[in-house]
mmCIF file of N, CA and C in Angstrom:
data_model
loop_
_atom_site.group_PDB
_atom_site.id
_atom_site.type_symbol
_atom_site.label_atom_id
_atom_site.label_comp_id
_atom_site.label_asym_id
_atom_site.label_seq_id
_atom_site.Cartn_x
_atom_site.Cartn_y
_atom_site.Cartn_z
ATOM 1 N N UNK A 522 0.937 -0.820 -0.070
ATOM 2 C CA UNK A 522 0.050 -0.227 0.032
ATOM 3 C C UNK A 522 0.680 1.162 0.151
ATOM 4 N N UNK A 523 0.536 2.638 -0.930
ATOM 5 C CA UNK A 523 1.259 3.404 -0.761
ATOM 6 C C UNK A 523 1.231 4.705 0.237
ATOM 7 N N UNK A 524 1.777 4.811 0.938
ATOM 8 C CA UNK A 524 1.719 6.031 2.292
ATOM 9 C C UNK A 524 2.735 7.112 1.950
ATOM 10 N N UNK A 525 2.357 8.502 1.969
ATOM 11 C CA UNK A 525 3.193 9.554 1.934
ATOM 12 C C UNK A 525 2.617 10.339 3.338
ATOM 13 N N UNK A 526 3.800 10.175 3.902
ATOM 14 C CA UNK A 526 3.919 10.701 5.269
ATOM 15 C C UNK A 526 4.858 11.895 5.377
ATOM 16 N N UNK A 527 3.883 13.643 5.247
ATOM 17 C CA UNK A 527 4.677 14.363 5.630
ATOM 18 C C UNK A 527 5.013 14.861 7.174
ATOM 19 N N UNK A 528 6.267 15.577 7.199
ATOM 20 C CA UNK A 528 6.522 15.700 8.678
ATOM 21 C C UNK A 528 7.241 17.320 8.736
ATOM 22 N N UNK A 529 7.873 17.990 10.095
ATOM 23 C CA UNK A 529 8.905 18.997 9.882
ATOM 24 C C UNK A 529 7.932 20.188 9.840
ATOM 25 N N UNK A 530 6.387 20.321 10.006
ATOM 26 C CA UNK A 530 6.157 21.373 10.338
ATOM 27 C C UNK A 530 6.092 22.188 11.821
ATOM 28 N N UNK A 531 5.791 23.481 11.855
ATOM 29 C CA UNK A 531 5.284 24.027 12.884
ATOM 30 C C UNK A 531 5.266 25.092 13.030
ATOM 31 N N UNK A 532 5.574 26.006 14.325
ATOM 32 C CA UNK A 532 5.260 27.576 14.631
ATOM 33 C C UNK A 532 6.499 28.152 14.357
ATOM 34 N N UNK A 533 6.897 28.673 13.551
ATOM 35 C CA UNK A 533 7.965 29.734 13.388
ATOM 36 C C UNK A 533 7.288 31.170 12.969
ATOM 37 N N UNK A 534 9.011 32.011 13.271
ATOM 38 C CA UNK A 534 8.783 33.655 13.564
ATOM 39 C C UNK A 534 8.732 34.264 11.924
ATOM 40 N N UNK A 535 8.214 34.960 11.736
ATOM 41 C CA UNK A 535 8.550 35.686 10.304
ATOM 42 C C UNK A 535 10.049 35.516 10.601
ATOM 43 N N UNK A 536 10.276 35.877 9.057
ATOM 44 C CA UNK A 536 11.712 35.133 8.583
ATOM 45 C C UNK A 536 12.890 33.747 8.740
ATOM 46 N N UNK A 537 12.295 33.219 9.809
ATOM 47 C CA UNK A 537 12.418 31.825 9.887
ATOM 48 C C UNK A 537 12.743 31.117 8.899
ATOM 49 N N UNK A 538 13.403 29.989 9.599
ATOM 50 C CA UNK A 538 12.986 28.793 7.922
ATOM 51 C C UNK A 538 12.647 27.345 8.726
ATOM 52 N N UNK A 539 12.208 26.589 8.044
ATOM 53 C CA UNK A 539 11.507 25.463 8.004
ATOM 54 C C UNK A 539 12.423 24.533 7.287
ATOM 55 N N UNK A 540 11.791 22.802 7.442
ATOM 56 C CA UNK A 540 12.459 21.962 6.389
ATOM 57 C C UNK A 540 11.392 20.953 6.159
ATOM 58 N N UNK A 541 10.343 20.786 5.424
ATOM 59 C CA UNK A 541 9.767 19.945 5.382
ATOM 60 C C UNK A 541 9.843 18.647 4.753
ATOM 61 N N UNK A 542 9.539 17.224 5.259
ATOM 62 C CA UNK A 542 10.089 16.163 4.807
ATOM 63 C C UNK A 542 8.785 15.348 4.255
ATOM 64 N N UNK A 543 9.220 14.332 3.113
ATOM 65 C CA UNK A 543 7.939 14.239 2.660
ATOM 66 C C UNK A 543 8.182 12.271 2.339
ATOM 67 N N UNK A 544 7.755 11.666 3.602
ATOM 68 C CA UNK A 544 9.069 9.860 3.082
ATOM 69 C C UNK A 544 7.693 9.126 2.525
ATOM 70 N N UNK A 545 7.554 8.514 1.962
ATOM 71 C CA UNK A 545 7.100 7.446 0.931
ATOM 72 C C UNK A 545 7.399 5.897 1.502
ATOM 73 N N UNK A 546 6.035 4.950 1.586
ATOM 74 C CA UNK A 546 6.402 3.958 1.720
ATOM 75 C C UNK A 546 5.307 3.242 1.114
ATOM 76 N N UNK A 547 5.883 2.222 -0.001
ATOM 77 C CA UNK A 547 5.015 1.024 -0.390
ATOM 78 C C UNK A 547 5.471 1.511 -1.788
ATOM 79 N N UNK A 548 5.993 2.396 -2.038
ATOM 80 C CA UNK A 548 6.926 2.642 -3.394
ATOM 81 C C UNK A 548 8.369 3.266 -3.291
ATOM 82 N N UNK A 549 9.088 3.604 -4.221
ATOM 83 C CA UNK A 549 9.873 3.694 -4.526
ATOM 84 C C UNK A 549 9.594 5.349 -5.434
ATOM 85 N N UNK A 550 10.217 6.295 -4.313
ATOM 86 C CA UNK A 550 10.851 7.829 -5.244
ATOM 87 C C UNK A 550 10.780 8.077 -6.863
ATOM 88 N N UNK A 551 12.073 7.020 -6.698
ATOM 89 C CA UNK A 551 12.716 6.961 -7.771
ATOM 90 C C UNK A 551 12.153 6.913 -9.085
ATOM 91 N N UNK A 552 12.274 7.969 -9.661
ATOM 92 C CA UNK A 552 11.628 8.461 -11.150
ATOM 93 C C UNK A 552 10.756 9.168 -11.079
ATOM 94 N N UNK A 553 9.895 9.097 -10.022
ATOM 95 C CA UNK A 553 8.990 9.295 -10.277
ATOM 96 C C UNK A 553 8.855 11.237 -9.851
ATOM 97 N N UNK A 554 7.514 12.047 -10.366
ATOM 98 C CA UNK A 554 7.577 13.655 -9.890
ATOM 99 C C UNK A 554 6.687 13.458 -8.677
ATOM 100 N N UNK A 555 7.468 14.257 -8.040
ATOM 101 C CA UNK A 555 6.422 14.766 -6.731
ATOM 102 C C UNK A 555 6.500 16.233 -6.445
ATOM 103 N N UNK A 556 5.557 16.043 -5.742
ATOM 104 C CA UNK A 556 5.592 17.780 -5.231
ATOM 105 C C UNK A 556 4.745 18.081 -3.995
ATOM 106 N N UNK A 557 4.942 19.805 -3.876
ATOM 107 C CA UNK A 557 4.807 20.262 -2.648
ATOM 108 C C UNK A 557 3.084 21.329 -3.085
ATOM 109 N N UNK A 558 2.230 21.243 -2.294
ATOM 110 C CA UNK A 558 0.908 21.999 -2.005
ATOM 111 C C UNK A 558 1.002 22.219 -0.633
ATOM 112 N N UNK A 559 -0.008 23.809 -0.734
ATOM 113 C CA UNK A 559 -0.381 24.338 0.298
ATOM 114 C C UNK A 559 -1.861 25.040 0.557
ATOM 115 N N UNK A 560 -2.671 24.418 1.783
ATOM 116 C CA UNK A 560 -3.600 25.111 1.165
ATOM 117 C C UNK A 560 -4.106 25.729 2.878
ATOM 118 N N UNK A 561 -4.004 27.011 2.679
ATOM 119 C CA UNK A 561 -4.766 27.501 3.956
ATOM 120 C C UNK A 561 -5.943 28.012 3.992
ATOM 121 N N UNK A 562 -6.460 28.539 5.160
ATOM 122 C CA UNK A 562 -7.972 28.290 5.742
ATOM 123 C C UNK A 562 -8.221 29.104 4.716
ATOM 124 N N UNK A 563 -9.777 28.480 4.210
ATOM 125 C CA UNK A 563 -10.711 29.427 3.629
ATOM 126 C C UNK A 563 -10.112 29.595 1.997
ATOM 127 N N UNK A 564 -8.835 28.872 1.730
ATOM 128 C CA UNK A 564 -8.182 29.154 0.390
ATOM 129 C C UNK A 564 -8.121 27.522 -0.202
ATOM 130 N N UNK A 565 -8.420 27.721 -1.755
ATOM 131 C CA UNK A 565 -8.219 26.549 -2.380
ATOM 132 C C UNK A 565 -6.457 25.620 -2.181
ATOM 133 N N UNK A 566 -6.129 25.357 -2.625
ATOM 134 C CA UNK A 566 -5.109 24.355 -2.259
ATOM 135 C C UNK A 566 -4.291 24.542 -3.684
ATOM 136 N N UNK A 567 -2.507 25.204 -3.186
ATOM 137 C CA UNK A 567 -1.893 25.836 -4.997
ATOM 138 C C UNK A 567 -0.905 24.978 -4.450
ATOM 139 N N UNK A 568 -0.467 24.849 -5.430
ATOM 140 C CA UNK A 568 1.053 24.775 -5.969
ATOM 141 C C UNK A 568 1.852 24.929 -5.570
ATOM 142 N N UNK A 569 2.860 24.614 -4.637
ATOM 143 C CA UNK A 569 4.143 25.060 -4.708
ATOM 144 C C UNK A 569 5.644 24.753 -4.968
ATOM 145 N N UNK A 570 5.620 23.911 -5.502
ATOM 146 C CA UNK A 570 7.159 23.349 -6.394
ATOM 147 C C UNK A 570 6.758 21.855 -6.441
ATOM 148 N N UNK A 571 7.739 21.572 -7.493
ATOM 149 C CA UNK A 571 7.715 19.678 -7.679
ATOM 150 C C UNK A 571 9.438 19.620 -8.303
ATOM 151 N N UNK A 572 9.096 18.638 -8.275
ATOM 152 C CA UNK A 572 10.777 17.961 -8.637
ATOM 153 C C UNK A 572 10.559 16.259 -9.231
ATOM 154 N N UNK A 573 11.060 16.420 -10.319
ATOM 155 C CA UNK A 573 10.607 15.115 -11.510
ATOM 156 C C UNK A 573 11.869 14.349 -11.228
ATOM 157 N N UNK A 574 11.542 13.111 -11.677
ATOM 158 C CA UNK A 574 12.578 12.009 -11.764
ATOM 159 C C UNK A 574 14.186 12.285 -12.044
ATOM 160 N N UNK A 575 14.143 13.180 -12.894
ATOM 161 C CA UNK A 575 15.265 13.814 -13.520
ATOM 162 C C UNK A 575 15.740 15.051 -12.659
ATOM 163 N N UNK A 576 15.372 15.757 -11.614
ATOM 164 C CA UNK A 576 15.158 16.353 -10.815
ATOM 165 C C UNK A 576 15.239 17.731 -11.343
ATOM 166 N N UNK A 577 14.538 17.963 -12.229
ATOM 167 C CA UNK A 577 13.968 19.678 -12.588
ATOM 168 C C UNK A 577 13.037 19.577 -11.880
ATOM 169 N N UNK A 578 13.663 21.020 -11.339
ATOM 170 C CA UNK A 578 12.207 21.705 -10.302
ATOM 171 C C UNK A 578 11.463 23.362 -11.301
ATOM 172 N N UNK A 579 10.240 22.823 -10.161
ATOM 173 C CA UNK A 579 9.633 23.971 -10.614
ATOM 174 C C UNK A 579 8.783 24.641 -9.660
ATOM 175 N N UNK A 580 8.698 26.146 -9.279
ATOM 176 C CA UNK A 580 8.286 26.613 -8.118
ATOM 177 C C UNK A 580 6.935 27.420 -9.139
ATOM 178 N N UNK A 581 6.379 27.936 -7.617
ATOM 179 C CA UNK A 581 5.654 28.705 -8.144
ATOM 180 C C UNK A 581 6.024 30.215 -7.568
ATOM 181 N N UNK A 582 5.432 31.700 -8.190
ATOM 182 C CA UNK A 582 5.915 32.735 -8.259
ATOM 183 C C UNK A 582 6.563 33.123 -6.805
ATOM 184 N N UNK A 583 5.597 32.833 -5.631
ATOM 185 C CA UNK A 583 5.545 33.543 -4.330
ATOM 186 C C UNK A 583 6.414 32.550 -3.504
ATOM 187 N N UNK A 584 7.033 32.125 -3.967
ATOM 188 C CA UNK A 584 7.898 30.695 -3.141
ATOM 189 C C UNK A 584 9.306 30.770 -3.767
ATOM 190 N N UNK A 585 9.502 31.144 -4.818
ATOM 191 C CA UNK A 585 10.558 31.242 -5.941
ATOM 192 C C UNK A 585 11.465 31.576 -5.096
ATOM 193 N N UNK A 586 12.987 31.639 -5.115
ATOM 194 C CA UNK A 586 13.934 32.041 -4.440
ATOM 195 C C UNK A 586 14.011 31.973 -2.718
ATOM 196 N N UNK A 587 13.153 31.284 -2.341
ATOM 197 C CA UNK A 587 12.787 31.452 -0.995
ATOM 198 C C UNK A 587 12.638 29.626 -0.257
ATOM 199 N N UNK A 588 12.510 29.344 -1.452
ATOM 200 C CA UNK A 588 11.802 27.856 -1.101
ATOM 201 C C UNK A 588 12.972 26.856 -1.828
ATOM 202 N N UNK A 589 13.029 25.421 -1.444
ATOM 203 C CA UNK A 589 13.787 24.719 -2.701
ATOM 204 C C UNK A 589 13.524 23.080 -2.231
ATOM 205 N N UNK A 590 13.319 22.351 -3.161
ATOM 206 C CA UNK A 590 12.417 21.081 -3.239
ATOM 207 C C UNK A 590 13.887 20.127 -3.334
ATOM 208 N N UNK A 591 13.657 18.990 -2.553
ATOM 209 C CA UNK A 591 14.975 18.539 -2.934
ATOM 210 C C UNK A 591 14.839 17.098 -2.888
ATOM 211 N N UNK A 592 15.104 15.798 -3.621
ATOM 212 C CA UNK A 592 15.415 14.602 -3.278
ATOM 213 C C UNK A 592 16.266 13.396 -2.765
ATOM 214 N N UNK A 593 16.509 12.509 -1.850
ATOM 215 C CA UNK A 593 17.109 11.634 -1.784
ATOM 216 C C UNK A 593 16.177 10.002 -1.743
ATOM 217 N N UNK A 594 16.590 9.862 -2.862
ATOM 218 C CA UNK A 594 16.195 8.379 -3.589
ATOM 219 C C UNK A 594 16.697 7.495 -2.611
ATOM 220 N N UNK A 595 17.697 7.589 -1.852
ATOM 221 C CA UNK A 595 18.028 6.830 -0.855
ATOM 222 C C UNK A 595 17.238 6.465 0.252
ATOM 223 N N UNK A 596 17.008 7.658 0.650
ATOM 224 C CA UNK A 596 16.367 8.026 2.110
ATOM 225 C C UNK A 596 14.569 7.448 1.568
ATOM 226 N N UNK A 597 14.138 7.476 -0.360
ATOM 227 C CA UNK A 597 13.210 7.676 -0.613
ATOM 228 C C UNK A 597 12.542 8.769 0.096
ATOM 229 N N UNK A 598 12.502 9.771 0.199
ATOM 230 C CA UNK A 598 12.043 11.128 1.058
ATOM 231 C C UNK A 598 12.718 12.646 0.003
ATOM 232 N N UNK A 599 11.119 13.285 -0.383
ATOM 233 C CA UNK A 599 11.386 14.827 -1.018
ATOM 234 C C UNK A 599 11.234 15.512 0.356
ATOM 235 N N UNK A 600 12.244 16.456 0.024
ATOM 236 C CA UNK A 600 12.494 18.021 0.955
ATOM 237 C C UNK A 600 11.604 19.057 0.046
ATOM 238 N N UNK A 601 11.225 19.739 1.616
ATOM 239 C CA UNK A 601 11.642 21.282 0.692
ATOM 240 C C UNK A 601 11.467 22.278 1.955
ATOM 241 N N UNK A 602 12.751 22.953 1.835
ATOM 242 C CA UNK A 602 13.609 23.993 2.583
ATOM 243 C C UNK A 602 13.087 24.638 2.486
ATOM 244 N N UNK A 603 12.564 26.077 3.405
ATOM 245 C CA UNK A 603 11.609 27.069 3.577
ATOM 246 C C UNK A 603 12.376 27.947 3.824
ATOM 247 N N UNK A 604 12.870 28.812 3.373
ATOM 248 C CA UNK A 604 13.129 29.949 4.158
ATOM 249 C C UNK A 604 12.700 31.201 4.082
ATOM 250 N N UNK A 605 12.907 32.423 4.997
ATOM 251 C CA UNK A 605 12.451 33.906 4.822
ATOM 252 C C UNK A 605 11.098 33.527 4.853
ATOM 253 N N UNK A 606 10.386 32.695 5.983
ATOM 254 C CA UNK A 606 9.590 32.248 5.896
ATOM 255 C C UNK A 606 8.326 33.946 6.209
ATOM 256 N N UNK A 607 7.297 33.802 5.744
ATOM 257 C CA UNK A 607 6.728 34.828 5.906
ATOM 258 C C UNK A 607 5.279 34.451 6.377
ATOM 259 N N UNK A 608 4.265 35.419 7.177
ATOM 260 C CA UNK A 608 2.977 34.755 7.788
ATOM 261 C C UNK A 608 1.874 34.221 6.682
ATOM 262 N N UNK A 609 1.702 34.818 5.094
ATOM 263 C CA UNK A 609 0.949 34.220 4.036
ATOM 264 C C UNK A 609 1.761 32.781 4.038
ATOM 265 N N UNK A 610 2.684 32.192 3.760
ATOM 266 C CA UNK A 610 3.021 31.170 4.024
ATOM 267 C C UNK A 610 2.523 30.082 5.152
ATOM 268 N N UNK A 611 1.657 30.740 5.689
ATOM 269 C CA UNK A 611 0.745 29.759 6.745
ATOM 270 C C UNK A 611 -0.726 29.230 6.202
ATOM 271 N N UNK A 612 0.180 27.634 6.291
ATOM 272 C CA UNK A 612 -1.259 26.340 5.854
ATOM 273 C C UNK A 612 -0.647 25.293 6.052
ATOM 274 N N UNK A 613 -1.356 24.293 5.349
ATOM 275 C CA UNK A 613 -1.462 22.779 5.663
ATOM 276 C C UNK A 613 -0.308 22.290 4.226
ATOM 277 N N UNK A 614 0.684 22.065 5.002
ATOM 278 C CA UNK A 614 1.515 21.613 3.526
ATOM 279 C C UNK A 614 1.198 19.496 3.154
ATOM 280 N N UNK A 615 1.226 19.907 1.628
ATOM 281 C CA UNK A 615 1.308 18.607 1.555
ATOM 282 C C UNK A 615 1.980 17.806 0.628
ATOM 283 N N UNK A 616 2.358 16.750 0.780
ATOM 284 C CA UNK A 616 3.254 16.764 -0.893
ATOM 285 C C UNK A 616 2.287 15.745 -1.719
ATOM 286 N N UNK A 617 2.580 15.589 -2.532
ATOM 287 C CA UNK A 617 2.057 14.152 -3.636
ATOM 288 C C UNK A 617 2.880 13.832 -4.590
ATOM 289 N N UNK A 618 2.811 12.795 -4.729
ATOM 290 C CA UNK A 618 3.459 11.778 -6.066
ATOM 291 C C UNK A 618 2.089 11.601 -7.490
ATOM 292 N N UNK A 619 3.053 11.779 -8.039
ATOM 293 C CA UNK A 619 2.781 10.831 -9.323
ATOM 294 C C UNK A 619 2.842 9.762 -9.840
ATOM 295 N N UNK A 620 1.585 8.957 -9.848
ATOM 296 C CA UNK A 620 2.200 7.695 -10.393
ATOM 297 C C UNK A 620 0.961 7.077 -10.662
ATOM 298 N N UNK A 621 0.958 7.075 -12.491
ATOM 299 C CA UNK A 621 -0.525 6.423 -12.417
ATOM 300 C C UNK A 621 -1.622 7.884 -12.207
ATOM 301 N N UNK A 622 -1.895 7.859 -10.712
ATOM 302 C CA UNK A 622 -2.431 8.499 -10.341
ATOM 303 C C UNK A 622 -1.640 9.361 -9.721
ATOM 304 N N UNK A 623 -3.245 10.480 -8.552
ATOM 305 C CA UNK A 623 -2.265 10.904 -7.259
ATOM 306 C C UNK A 623 -1.989 10.238 -6.527
ATOM 307 N N UNK A 624 -1.409 10.678 -5.592
ATOM 308 C CA UNK A 624 -1.213 9.872 -4.411
ATOM 309 C C UNK A 624 -1.136 11.123 -3.009
ATOM 310 N N UNK A 625 -1.633 11.462 -2.582
ATOM 311 C CA UNK A 625 -1.106 12.470 -1.488
ATOM 312 C C UNK A 625 -0.960 12.219 0.311
ATOM 313 N N UNK A 626 -0.037 12.778 0.982
ATOM 314 C CA UNK A 626 0.066 12.696 2.405
ATOM 315 C C UNK A 626 -1.416 13.615 2.942
ATOM 316 N N UNK A 627 -0.798 13.066 4.314
ATOM 317 C CA UNK A 627 -2.097 13.563 5.327
ATOM 318 C C UNK A 627 -1.855 15.287 5.335
ATOM 319 N N UNK A 628 -1.013 16.122 5.806
ATOM 320 C CA UNK A 628 -0.242 17.302 5.262
ATOM 321 C C UNK A 628 0.623 17.397 6.836
ATOM 322 N N UNK A 629 1.103 18.586 6.951
ATOM 323 C CA UNK A 629 1.497 18.825 7.866
ATOM 324 C C UNK A 629 1.518 20.251 8.375
ATOM 325 N N UNK A 630 0.912 21.050 9.244
ATOM 326 C CA UNK A 630 1.191 22.002 9.791
ATOM 327 C C UNK A 630 1.804 23.227 9.704
ATOM 328 N N UNK A 631 1.980 24.489 9.024
ATOM 329 C CA UNK A 631 3.045 25.274 9.207
ATOM 330 C C UNK A 631 2.444 26.904 9.155
ATOM 331 N N UNK A 632 3.020 27.275 10.718
ATOM 332 C CA UNK A 632 2.740 28.458 11.160
ATOM 333 C C UNK A 632 3.601 29.509 10.927
ATOM 334 N N UNK A 633 3.668 30.501 10.687
ATOM 335 C CA UNK A 633 4.405 31.898 10.683
ATOM 336 C C UNK A 633 3.837 32.876 11.410
ATOM 337 N N UNK A 634 4.192 33.039 12.719
ATOM 338 C CA UNK A 634 3.591 33.781 13.300
ATOM 339 C C UNK A 634 4.688 34.891 14.315
ATOM 340 N N UNK A 635 4.708 35.309 14.791
ATOM 341 C CA UNK A 635 5.317 36.310 15.955
ATOM 342 C C UNK A 635 4.608 36.253 17.571
#
């Protein structure tokens, strides 16, 4: 059974950093496209970043230059390094793997507040 588990969220002050992890079980991330999405209260889920099997990356305009997506195939984990966090980055962050269909994790809460 395929399962994605996000971790690393929490409360951080504006300007701070967090690193999110998305670990897979039941499937190898190798060669698959994995993305990060987020959903703020009262808003639709939005794209944040994605990384392909060949490690091509794409970012939304709102996070480009502040967030970095990476993968460790040996650890079967995809990361999202988030720097210079802003209050508007507050959301539940989800990872998604595309493999035939879409597989989602349960999400991890990120709160940016002083």
